[in-house]
Amino acid sequence: MGRGPSPLTQRLLLLLLRRAASAAPDKMPAVSKGDGMRGLAVFISDIRNCKSKEAEIKRINKELANIRSKFKGDKALDGYSKKKYVCKLLFIFLLGHDIDFGHMEAVNLLSSNKYTEKQIGYLFISVLVNSNSDLIRLINNGIKNDLTSRNPTFMNLALHCIANVGSREMAEAFAAEIPRILVAGSVIQLLAPLSAADQPIRAVVLVVLHHGQREGVVTAATSLITTLAQKSPDDFKTSVSLAVARLSRIVTSASIDLQDYTYYFVAAPWLSVKLLRLLQCYPPPEDAALRGRLTECLETILNKAQEPPKSKKVQHSNAKNAVLFEAISLIIHHDSEPTLLVRACNQLGQFLQHRETNLRYLALESMCTLASSEFSHEAVKTHIETVINALKTERDVSVRQRAVDLLYAMCDRSNAKQIVAEMLSYLETADYSIREEIVLKVAILAEKYAVDYTWYVDTILNLIRIAGDYVSDEVWYRVIQIVINRDDVQGYAAKTVFEALQAPACHENLVKVGGYILGEFGNLIAGDSRSSPLVQFNLLHSKFHLCSVPTRALLLSAYIKFINLFPEVKATIQEVLRSDSQLRNADVELQQRAVEYLRLSCIASTDILATVLEEMPPFPERESSILAKLKRKKGPGNLPDIDDTRRSVNGNTEHNNNNTETTAKVSSDLLALSPAPSAGASLLVDVFSESSAPAAADVYEDNFARFVCKNNGVLYENQLLQIGLKSEYRQNLGRMYVFYGNKTSTQFLSFTASVGSPDPLNTHILHPVDPTVDGGAQVQQILNIECLSDFTEAPVLNIQFRYGGTLQSIAVKLPIMLNKFFQPTEMMSQDFFQRWKQLGAPQQEVQKIFKAKHPMDTEVTKAKIIGFGAALLDGVDPNPANFVGAGVIHTKSTQVGCLLRLEPNTQAQMYRLTLRTSRDSVSQRLCDLLSEQF
Amino acid sequence: MQFMLLFSRQGKLRLQKWYVPLSDKEKKKITRELVQTVLARKPKMCSFLEWRDLKIVYKRYASLYFCCAIEDQDNELITLEIIHRYVELLDKYFGSVCELDIIFNFEKAYFILDEFLLGGEAQETSKKNVLKAIEQADLLQESEDEYLSVKIFK
């Protein structure tokens, strides 16, 4: 069985339903409590009295044999014995042993008319159902009987089972049943006239939220609405005002009597949290009065945090603060009320010094998101000393990790030096598990906020000194890129690496950086006799033998650069290159470099040498490779965007939301103003085809889907013409070779082929095809493609020609789809899960469940996913039958990280496909494309 | 909530409740990993930790650890109080509950949990209402037992 879909909607619906069903309490005879099953208790004591593991296993095996014989025996067991034995099996299972029988007896119990037997049957099934799904039909039958039994206690058991097991099979079996019961439920009956709308569930839950008197029912309804609202926000918009009204009643009225729903002096904390959570599915209310009321609620919650506690119990403060943190989440989600944001920040600031570790942890976590709002960024910054202190004094590594995250989030030009220094000093003692991440963060901050690049160089060298093993290639590549691009820092960099290399033991990464920089800029410090060319060379070469092959290769390149920079050491270096340990090195790469460099130094003139070994040209400016790496580690969604202008030092530029909105609008307007040439072309074709083409063909797209996972093949064929394709893609660019084959023996005349692209694609025909295509001939056309942003619509290829006097017109959808711009990304399972989690916003995920159209073959599926463009990740999904992939969609404007997961269910011949990307339109499109392939 | 585990200081599992369908193998793996992780933590450490793509909220009551796995957007503190409320319910039902009560009456511990949580969501947070429901079920059992025993003796 695949990892089930856990149809939350279904379950939450049930949750409400269960409340509804139990609303009318049953009249029970008053009898005193009695004992359970004696045989079971004896067995449990026996087990507990076992002195050794072996004795325990022996006792268990004896019992299993006994139960098995009882179940197999001729004598029919009575309900009580069956119940007892099934309970024993359950207990044995809970001890960690596998149970492979008894399911049938449990199903029998489930079908019993006696409550206690039924109850045990359900318990067994809900704990063990996964290990034996053959019985699912029988189980479902039993459940169905109970659901229709009109006995509320039985109905409850059945509903519990469906809700708690939450498997796809059950959800599918009862999807239609549940809402019917819901509408007929006793509480709901009172409101039946209102719920007779098209959307009974919607009406019902909203009505419950509005009128529900029982807090329990409302709590359940709120969970349900939240889930539904995440799926289709528009349908549940009205819940916002209802939720605000409810919340307001709970929070602001002092006199409200919630009786048992008050928890340690906190009024209905569970319901409050759920209501606040529901409101986070929506933007701030537009209606001023409603918005005012909500603000009042949030203010009251913040005020209450300042009041003296009504109880010293931790439960009181936990419940109160649970509501407070949820309120702060909502404030951050709205990101529109500066006063509230700043108040939230101050409140969290108090928690930073709270004696409860839990509160400190949550405050650090929550403040991290506050730091990315420009309203509260400055307020967050005022807590820097406390956070730094936390980094130094917290005993729990998970809390320190939060402190690092927060420092990173609050960093800007004004405090970068301090924060970087603190992170560096923390790095010396940091937990190994988080060092690499800290290294990346330091490297990014140092680069981002460097005013003075000597500071940057120092910082990175310090990083290598302190945590060389955790400095990934991206980090040291980046320092070299920056030094090469900035000539004001080259001399300083050369001097500093030279000094750093003096240390008797230095990290190999430092040797790499040192070798590269001295090879390029050693001349800048060669004037000083203490760092003369020979001294530099000897220093580097003293490290050579301790280094790995790649580093040695890099050093050899540095040496040949030295020959160019300093003719006076040429002989010394040639000597080194000539030695057997170089020229006959077992490593091919080293040997080749030694041979070639030696030859080059011998035969090339000074001029040629100077040209070949010229200083490296500046690197093109692009996104920092380190930032990309951290994004990969953290997932794009979660990384506070420190590039954003709103974080510039003065910090009071436009509000982010507005900002992005306006830019988006402006750019789309610009596009609209200047129609792309391709659009113009297709317009012409349309006009033309309408006037003169007899059969203005519909766009042919039958073969389109075949090209989703492959790039070559026949796109179109009729009796006259065959169109074949070959294509290749790299990042956001592609090239397509289109072959037109004349299948007849007659010439095609006036042959034209043009492409109409949607806006986000640039297609450019390199050269038009010859207007005549001879019989039996094939002509080729080359198409350059550039993906500007993500897109859904595919370009259309319009072909026209005259064949025997008639004008032929063919339009074919060109298989250029979004996934063509995929670059596979390999990652470890930990990274995958981290990113998966970070792409957890409901709109980022798109999921589809569909029937298999082809035989379910693992290898074929793998090939398709790879063909789709994603990297197929092995060993990530705990279920080996599932497929997991990752990649990045490259467009000119952005890169979108994508994760996908495909879960086959061979039994049902179904698949479930889940796409998570940082952009909802991309998730949707990729899901649509890929789901058609299986 | 995705699942709840109860285990002893010795790492023995006392109760497991899964709200997501997983294979037995996967359940065992998760249990082993989490029990180890949680037991390795020191008393003063915070009750929350990140684990895979979930948040773990745990608390120790006497010799028993109560450990819940919640999703990213779920509220940690309210989950702590879900645990506490469950402990209160057990306590009230068994009368100052101890680990032995849960071992010997594990089925009751399950029934109580089911009255309180449904599909991983708090469904009835009122202590009174939950206990009332459990008592009613007990009464039902009693009346059935009585009925049964009458039948047997006849």
mmCIF file of C-alpha atoms in Angstrom, chain A residues 392-676:
data_model
loop_
_atom_site.group_PDB
_atom_site.id
_atom_site.type_symbol
_atom_site.label_atom_id
_atom_site.label_comp_id
_atom_site.label_asym_id
_atom_site.label_seq_id
_atom_site.Cartn_x
_atom_site.Cartn_y
_atom_site.Cartn_z
ATOM 1 C CA LYS A 392 26.732 31.955 23.562
ATOM 2 C CA THR A 393 24.790 30.682 26.528
ATOM 3 C CA GLU A 394 21.926 28.455 25.367
ATOM 4 C CA ARG A 395 22.594 24.885 26.341
ATOM 5 C CA ASP A 396 20.261 23.376 23.776
ATOM 6 C CA VAL A 397 21.649 23.166 20.273
ATOM 7 C CA SER A 398 18.217 23.477 18.701
ATOM 8 C CA VAL A 399 17.768 26.847 20.408
ATOM 9 C CA ARG A 400 21.199 28.002 19.279
ATOM 10 C CA GLN A 401 20.292 27.018 15.750
ATOM 11 C CA ARG A 402 17.274 29.318 15.942
ATOM 12 C CA ALA A 403 19.521 32.105 17.188
ATOM 13 C CA VAL A 404 21.810 31.673 14.182
ATOM 14 C CA ASP A 405 18.802 31.812 11.867
ATOM 15 C CA LEU A 406 17.564 34.968 13.509
ATOM 16 C CA LEU A 407 20.944 36.698 13.360
ATOM 17 C CA TYR A 408 21.069 35.888 9.689
ATOM 18 C CA ALA A 409 17.587 37.243 9.133
ATOM 19 C CA MET A 410 18.197 40.492 11.006
ATOM 20 C CA CYS A 411 21.537 41.217 9.401
ATOM 21 C CA ASP A 412 21.938 44.352 7.314
ATOM 22 C CA ARG A 413 24.731 46.764 6.508
ATOM 23 C CA SER A 414 24.578 48.417 9.899
ATOM 24 C CA ASN A 415 25.229 45.309 11.962
ATOM 25 C CA ALA A 416 26.893 42.941 9.499
ATOM 26 C CA LYS A 417 30.375 43.234 11.008
ATOM 27 C CA GLN A 418 29.148 42.448 14.474
ATOM 28 C CA ILE A 419 26.945 39.557 13.386
ATOM 29 C CA VAL A 420 29.590 38.028 11.172
ATOM 30 C CA ALA A 421 32.146 38.282 13.961
ATOM 31 C CA GLU A 422 29.767 36.597 16.410
ATOM 32 C CA MET A 423 28.914 33.832 13.997
ATOM 33 C CA LEU A 424 32.600 33.236 13.340
ATOM 34 C CA SER A 425 33.355 32.931 17.002
ATOM 35 C CA TYR A 426 30.371 30.637 17.504
ATOM 36 C CA LEU A 427 31.577 28.512 14.630
ATOM 37 C CA GLU A 428 34.608 27.483 16.653
ATOM 38 C CA THR A 429 32.429 25.560 19.080
ATOM 39 C CA ALA A 430 29.315 24.963 17.001
ATOM 40 C CA ASP A 431 27.678 21.595 16.690
ATOM 41 C CA TYR A 432 29.052 19.697 13.735
ATOM 42 C CA SER A 433 25.596 19.217 12.323
ATOM 43 C CA ILE A 434 25.074 22.922 11.704
ATOM 44 C CA ARG A 435 28.574 24.077 10.781
ATOM 45 C CA GLU A 436 28.192 23.951 7.046
ATOM 46 C CA GLU A 437 25.074 26.043 7.179
ATOM 47 C CA ILE A 438 26.752 28.630 9.380
ATOM 48 C CA VAL A 439 29.707 28.756 7.002
ATOM 49 C CA LEU A 440 27.374 29.468 4.091
ATOM 50 C CA LYS A 441 25.542 32.119 6.039
ATOM 51 C CA VAL A 442 28.734 33.870 7.088
ATOM 52 C CA ALA A 443 30.033 33.772 3.532
ATOM 53 C CA ILE A 444 26.825 35.258 2.167
ATOM 54 C CA LEU A 445 26.558 37.992 4.766
ATOM 55 C CA ALA A 446 30.224 38.895 4.375
ATOM 56 C CA GLU A 447 29.817 39.266 0.649
ATOM 57 C CA LYS A 448 26.452 40.939 0.746
ATOM 58 C CA TYR A 449 27.336 43.613 3.227
ATOM 59 C CA ALA A 450 31.006 44.130 2.498
ATOM 60 C CA VAL A 451 31.757 47.805 2.113
ATOM 61 C CA ASP A 452 35.392 47.172 2.500
ATOM 62 C CA TYR A 453 36.514 44.089 0.607
ATOM 63 C CA THR A 454 39.577 43.581 2.740
ATOM 64 C CA TRP A 455 37.110 42.706 5.493
ATOM 65 C CA TYR A 456 35.464 40.240 3.172
ATOM 66 C CA VAL A 457 38.759 38.534 2.326
ATOM 67 C CA ASP A 458 39.696 38.358 6.002
ATOM 68 C CA THR A 459 36.359 36.887 6.887
ATOM 69 C CA ILE A 460 36.513 34.130 4.323
ATOM 70 C CA LEU A 461 40.075 33.232 5.237
ATOM 71 C CA ASN A 462 38.976 33.092 8.849
ATOM 72 C CA LEU A 463 36.160 30.799 7.836
ATOM 73 C CA ILE A 464 38.618 28.461 6.182
ATOM 74 C CA ARG A 465 40.898 28.616 9.202
ATOM 75 C CA ILE A 466 38.140 27.881 11.702
ATOM 76 C CA ALA A 467 36.013 25.422 9.782
ATOM 77 C CA GLY A 468 37.940 24.507 6.674
ATOM 78 C CA ASP A 469 36.272 21.125 6.378
ATOM 79 C CA TYR A 470 32.870 22.744 6.139
ATOM 80 C CA VAL A 471 33.824 25.310 3.541
ATOM 81 C CA SER A 472 32.333 23.965 0.361
ATOM 82 C CA ASP A 473 33.748 24.603 -3.076
ATOM 83 C CA GLU A 474 31.136 27.261 -3.745
ATOM 84 C CA VAL A 475 32.501 29.355 -0.922
ATOM 85 C CA TRP A 476 36.122 29.405 -1.983
ATOM 86 C CA TYR A 477 35.216 29.745 -5.670
ATOM 87 C CA ARG A 478 33.274 32.803 -4.723
ATOM 88 C CA VAL A 479 36.116 34.528 -2.893
ATOM 89 C CA ILE A 480 38.291 34.009 -5.957
ATOM 90 C CA GLN A 481 35.614 35.386 -8.253
ATOM 91 C CA ILE A 482 35.332 38.471 -6.122
ATOM 92 C CA VAL A 483 39.057 39.052 -5.837
ATOM 93 C CA ILE A 484 39.438 38.702 -9.588
ATOM 94 C CA ASN A 485 36.589 41.106 -10.264
ATOM 95 C CA ARG A 486 37.770 43.804 -7.858
ATOM 96 C CA ASP A 487 41.247 45.127 -8.500
ATOM 97 C CA ASP A 488 41.237 47.243 -5.343
ATOM 98 C CA VAL A 489 41.471 44.152 -3.184
ATOM 99 C CA GLN A 490 43.896 42.007 -5.176
ATOM 100 C CA GLY A 491 47.094 43.225 -3.549
ATOM 101 C CA TYR A 492 45.591 42.858 -0.101
ATOM 102 C CA ALA A 493 44.308 39.386 -0.904
ATOM 103 C CA ALA A 494 47.727 38.283 -2.133
ATOM 104 C CA LYS A 495 49.401 39.634 0.995
ATOM 105 C CA THR A 496 46.840 38.044 3.298
ATOM 106 C CA VAL A 497 46.883 34.591 1.768
ATOM 107 C CA PHE A 498 50.647 34.713 1.729
ATOM 108 C CA GLU A 499 50.638 35.414 5.453
ATOM 109 C CA ALA A 500 47.991 32.812 6.162
ATOM 110 C CA LEU A 501 49.975 30.184 4.317
ATOM 111 C CA GLN A 502 52.864 30.745 6.741
ATOM 112 C CA ALA A 503 51.005 28.753 9.369
ATOM 113 C CA PRO A 504 52.630 25.359 9.790
ATOM 114 C CA ALA A 505 49.325 23.531 9.311
ATOM 115 C CA CYS A 506 46.775 25.119 7.103
ATOM 116 C CA HIS A 507 43.626 23.774 5.588
ATOM 117 C CA GLU A 508 43.718 22.477 2.057
ATOM 118 C CA ASN A 509 41.056 24.967 1.049
ATOM 119 C CA LEU A 510 43.439 27.722 2.045
ATOM 120 C CA VAL A 511 46.114 26.172 -0.164
ATOM 121 C CA LYS A 512 43.636 26.243 -3.041
ATOM 122 C CA VAL A 513 42.721 29.871 -2.509
ATOM 123 C CA GLY A 514 46.360 30.763 -1.862
ATOM 124 C CA GLY A 515 47.580 28.955 -4.963
ATOM 125 C CA TYR A 516 45.014 30.578 -7.186
ATOM 126 C CA ILE A 517 45.464 34.083 -5.851
ATOM 127 C CA LEU A 518 49.250 34.035 -5.784
ATOM 128 C CA GLY A 519 49.268 32.557 -9.284
ATOM 129 C CA GLU A 520 47.200 35.500 -10.469
ATOM 130 C CA PHE A 521 48.399 38.323 -8.259
ATOM 131 C CA GLY A 522 51.627 37.161 -6.612
ATOM 132 C CA ASN A 523 53.399 39.873 -8.606
ATOM 133 C CA LEU A 524 51.635 42.530 -6.520
ATOM 134 C CA ILE A 525 53.593 41.551 -3.419
ATOM 135 C CA ALA A 526 56.775 40.360 -5.106
ATOM 136 C CA GLY A 527 58.495 43.683 -4.545
ATOM 137 C CA ASP A 528 58.935 42.905 -0.869
ATOM 138 C CA SER A 529 61.961 40.685 -0.387
ATOM 139 C CA ARG A 530 60.078 38.774 2.320
ATOM 140 C CA SER A 531 57.610 37.652 -0.304
ATOM 141 C CA SER A 532 59.855 37.455 -3.326
ATOM 142 C CA PRO A 533 58.843 35.122 -6.150
ATOM 143 C CA LEU A 534 61.066 32.355 -4.911
ATOM 144 C CA VAL A 535 59.762 32.652 -1.367
ATOM 145 C CA GLN A 536 56.204 32.519 -2.665
ATOM 146 C CA PHE A 537 56.922 29.490 -4.764
ATOM 147 C CA ASN A 538 58.713 27.639 -1.989
ATOM 148 C CA LEU A 539 55.897 28.400 0.372
ATOM 149 C CA LEU A 540 53.290 26.978 -1.988
ATOM 150 C CA HIS A 541 55.403 24.016 -2.932
ATOM 151 C CA SER A 542 55.992 23.155 0.715
ATOM 152 C CA LYS A 543 52.264 22.349 0.925
ATOM 153 C CA PHE A 544 52.151 20.478 -2.370
ATOM 154 C CA HIS A 545 52.887 16.982 -1.098
ATOM 155 C CA LEU A 546 50.240 17.110 1.581
ATOM 156 C CA CYS A 547 47.478 17.948 -0.817
ATOM 157 C CA SER A 548 44.934 15.939 -2.733
ATOM 158 C CA VAL A 549 45.093 15.511 -6.494
ATOM 159 C CA PRO A 550 42.712 18.377 -7.440
ATOM 160 C CA THR A 551 44.644 20.797 -5.262
ATOM 161 C CA ARG A 552 47.949 19.661 -6.720
ATOM 162 C CA ALA A 553 46.542 20.187 -10.187
ATOM 163 C CA LEU A 554 45.555 23.687 -9.197
ATOM 164 C CA LEU A 555 49.031 24.318 -7.790
ATOM 165 C CA LEU A 556 50.647 23.131 -11.035
ATOM 166 C CA SER A 557 48.584 25.766 -12.836
ATOM 167 C CA ALA A 558 49.729 28.326 -10.315
ATOM 168 C CA TYR A 559 53.340 27.315 -11.050
ATOM 169 C CA ILE A 560 53.025 27.829 -14.795
ATOM 170 C CA LYS A 561 51.457 31.203 -14.044
ATOM 171 C CA PHE A 562 54.520 31.960 -11.917
ATOM 172 C CA ILE A 563 56.763 31.165 -14.889
ATOM 173 C CA ASN A 564 54.953 33.905 -16.764
ATOM 174 C CA LEU A 565 54.889 36.367 -13.872
ATOM 175 C CA PHE A 566 58.445 35.779 -12.673
ATOM 176 C CA PRO A 567 60.963 34.670 -15.316
ATOM 177 C CA GLU A 568 63.597 34.451 -12.552
ATOM 178 C CA VAL A 569 62.006 31.324 -11.031
ATOM 179 C CA LYS A 570 61.433 29.612 -14.362
ATOM 180 C CA ALA A 571 64.367 27.265 -13.980
ATOM 181 C CA THR A 572 63.379 26.230 -10.467
ATOM 182 C CA ILE A 573 59.829 25.480 -11.516
ATOM 183 C CA GLN A 574 60.874 23.630 -14.638
ATOM 184 C CA GLU A 575 63.030 21.503 -12.415
ATOM 185 C CA VAL A 576 60.018 20.647 -10.273
ATOM 186 C CA LEU A 577 57.875 19.890 -13.302
ATOM 187 C CA ARG A 578 60.571 17.721 -14.765
ATOM 188 C CA SER A 579 60.936 15.523 -11.703
ATOM 189 C CA ASP A 580 59.696 11.969 -11.967
ATOM 190 C CA SER A 581 57.092 12.528 -9.324
ATOM 191 C CA GLN A 582 55.395 14.949 -11.709
ATOM 192 C CA LEU A 583 56.185 13.724 -15.194
ATOM 193 C CA ARG A 584 55.488 10.118 -14.300
ATOM 194 C CA ASN A 585 52.779 10.706 -11.807
ATOM 195 C CA ALA A 586 50.301 7.869 -11.642
ATOM 196 C CA ASP A 587 47.462 10.361 -11.871
ATOM 197 C CA VAL A 588 46.708 11.148 -15.491
ATOM 198 C CA GLU A 589 45.577 14.672 -14.865
ATOM 199 C CA LEU A 590 48.690 15.613 -12.902
ATOM 200 C CA GLN A 591 50.961 13.929 -15.377
ATOM 201 C CA GLN A 592 49.347 15.655 -18.298
ATOM 202 C CA ARG A 593 49.546 19.049 -16.665
ATOM 203 C CA ALA A 594 53.205 18.554 -15.782
ATOM 204 C CA VAL A 595 54.076 17.447 -19.307
ATOM 205 C CA GLU A 596 52.125 20.175 -21.042
ATOM 206 C CA TYR A 597 53.217 22.984 -18.748
ATOM 207 C CA LEU A 598 56.818 21.933 -19.039
ATOM 208 C CA ARG A 599 56.625 21.852 -22.848
ATOM 209 C CA LEU A 600 54.809 25.138 -22.911
ATOM 210 C CA SER A 601 57.441 26.799 -20.754
ATOM 211 C CA CYS A 602 60.214 25.422 -22.965
ATOM 212 C CA ILE A 603 58.944 26.172 -26.415
ATOM 213 C CA ALA A 604 56.692 29.223 -26.115
ATOM 214 C CA SER A 605 58.125 32.685 -26.529
ATOM 215 C CA THR A 606 57.643 35.180 -23.746
ATOM 216 C CA ASP A 607 54.890 36.866 -25.731
ATOM 217 C CA ILE A 608 52.969 33.707 -26.324
ATOM 218 C CA LEU A 609 53.408 32.708 -22.726
ATOM 219 C CA ALA A 610 52.124 36.095 -21.614
ATOM 220 C CA THR A 611 49.078 35.736 -23.835
ATOM 221 C CA VAL A 612 48.287 32.192 -22.833
ATOM 222 C CA LEU A 613 48.761 32.832 -19.152
ATOM 223 C CA GLU A 614 47.228 36.230 -19.005
ATOM 224 C CA GLU A 615 45.398 37.292 -15.881
ATOM 225 C CA MET A 616 41.914 35.801 -15.662
ATOM 226 C CA PRO A 617 39.215 38.045 -17.097
ATOM 227 C CA PRO A 618 36.509 39.220 -14.672
ATOM 228 C CA PHE A 619 33.743 36.748 -14.014
ATOM 229 C CA PRO A 620 30.319 37.721 -15.287
ATOM 230 C CA GLU A 621 28.164 39.042 -12.455
ATOM 231 C CA ARG A 622 25.507 36.562 -11.473
ATOM 232 C CA GLU A 623 23.767 35.268 -8.472
ATOM 233 C CA SER A 624 26.187 34.209 -5.820
ATOM 234 C CA SER A 625 26.775 30.495 -6.079
ATOM 235 C CA ILE A 626 26.768 30.320 -2.303
ATOM 236 C CA LEU A 627 23.353 31.871 -2.053
ATOM 237 C CA ALA A 628 22.116 29.300 -4.514
ATOM 238 C CA LYS A 629 23.624 26.621 -2.352
ATOM 239 C CA LEU A 630 21.984 27.897 0.805
ATOM 240 C CA LYS A 631 18.715 28.113 -1.054
ATOM 241 C CA ARG A 632 19.196 24.533 -2.061
ATOM 242 C CA LYS A 633 19.823 23.644 1.532
ATOM 243 C CA LYS A 634 16.998 25.686 2.905
ATOM 244 C CA GLY A 635 14.535 25.642 0.065
ATOM 245 C CA PRO A 636 13.708 28.844 -1.740
ATOM 246 C CA GLY A 637 10.515 29.524 0.159
ATOM 247 C CA ASN A 638 12.052 29.982 3.522
ATOM 248 C CA LEU A 639 15.152 31.965 2.881
ATOM 249 C CA PRO A 640 14.680 35.534 3.970
ATOM 250 C CA ASP A 641 15.467 37.470 0.871
ATOM 251 C CA ILE A 642 18.333 39.637 1.901
ATOM 252 C CA ASP A 643 18.690 41.016 -1.578
ATOM 253 C CA ASP A 644 15.447 42.822 -1.330
ATOM 254 C CA THR A 645 15.628 46.545 -1.642
ATOM 255 C CA ARG A 646 13.281 47.113 1.249
ATOM 256 C CA ARG A 647 16.125 46.018 3.430
ATOM 257 C CA SER A 648 18.399 48.802 2.274
ATOM 258 C CA VAL A 649 19.933 50.688 5.120
ATOM 259 C CA ASN A 650 17.303 53.366 5.473
ATOM 260 C CA GLY A 651 14.748 50.603 5.368
ATOM 261 C CA ASN A 652 11.732 52.671 4.456
ATOM 262 C CA THR A 653 11.107 51.974 0.833
ATOM 263 C CA GLU A 654 7.768 50.936 -0.391
ATOM 264 C CA HIS A 655 5.912 48.123 1.244
ATOM 265 C CA ASN A 656 6.880 44.810 -0.201
ATOM 266 C CA ASN A 657 3.490 43.616 -1.332
ATOM 267 C CA ASN A 658 2.745 46.780 -3.191
ATOM 268 C CA ASN A 659 6.222 46.796 -4.505
ATOM 269 C CA THR A 660 6.116 43.466 -6.221
ATOM 270 C CA GLU A 661 2.619 44.063 -7.398
ATOM 271 C CA THR A 662 3.477 47.285 -9.131
ATOM 272 C CA THR A 663 6.565 45.889 -10.789
ATOM 273 C CA ALA A 664 4.581 42.943 -12.004
ATOM 274 C CA LYS A 665 1.991 45.241 -13.460
ATOM 275 C CA VAL A 666 4.513 47.532 -15.073
ATOM 276 C CA SER A 667 6.332 44.713 -16.747
ATOM 277 C CA SER A 668 3.202 43.109 -18.081
ATOM 278 C CA ASP A 669 2.076 46.472 -19.376
ATOM 279 C CA LEU A 670 5.360 46.938 -21.121
ATOM 280 C CA LEU A 671 4.982 43.610 -22.768
ATOM 281 C CA ALA A 672 1.516 44.490 -23.862
ATOM 282 C CA LEU A 673 2.660 47.766 -25.362
ATOM 283 C CA SER A 674 5.239 46.214 -27.596
ATOM 284 C CA PRO A 675 3.805 43.097 -29.152
ATOM 285 C CA ALA A 676 6.381 40.438 -29.722
#
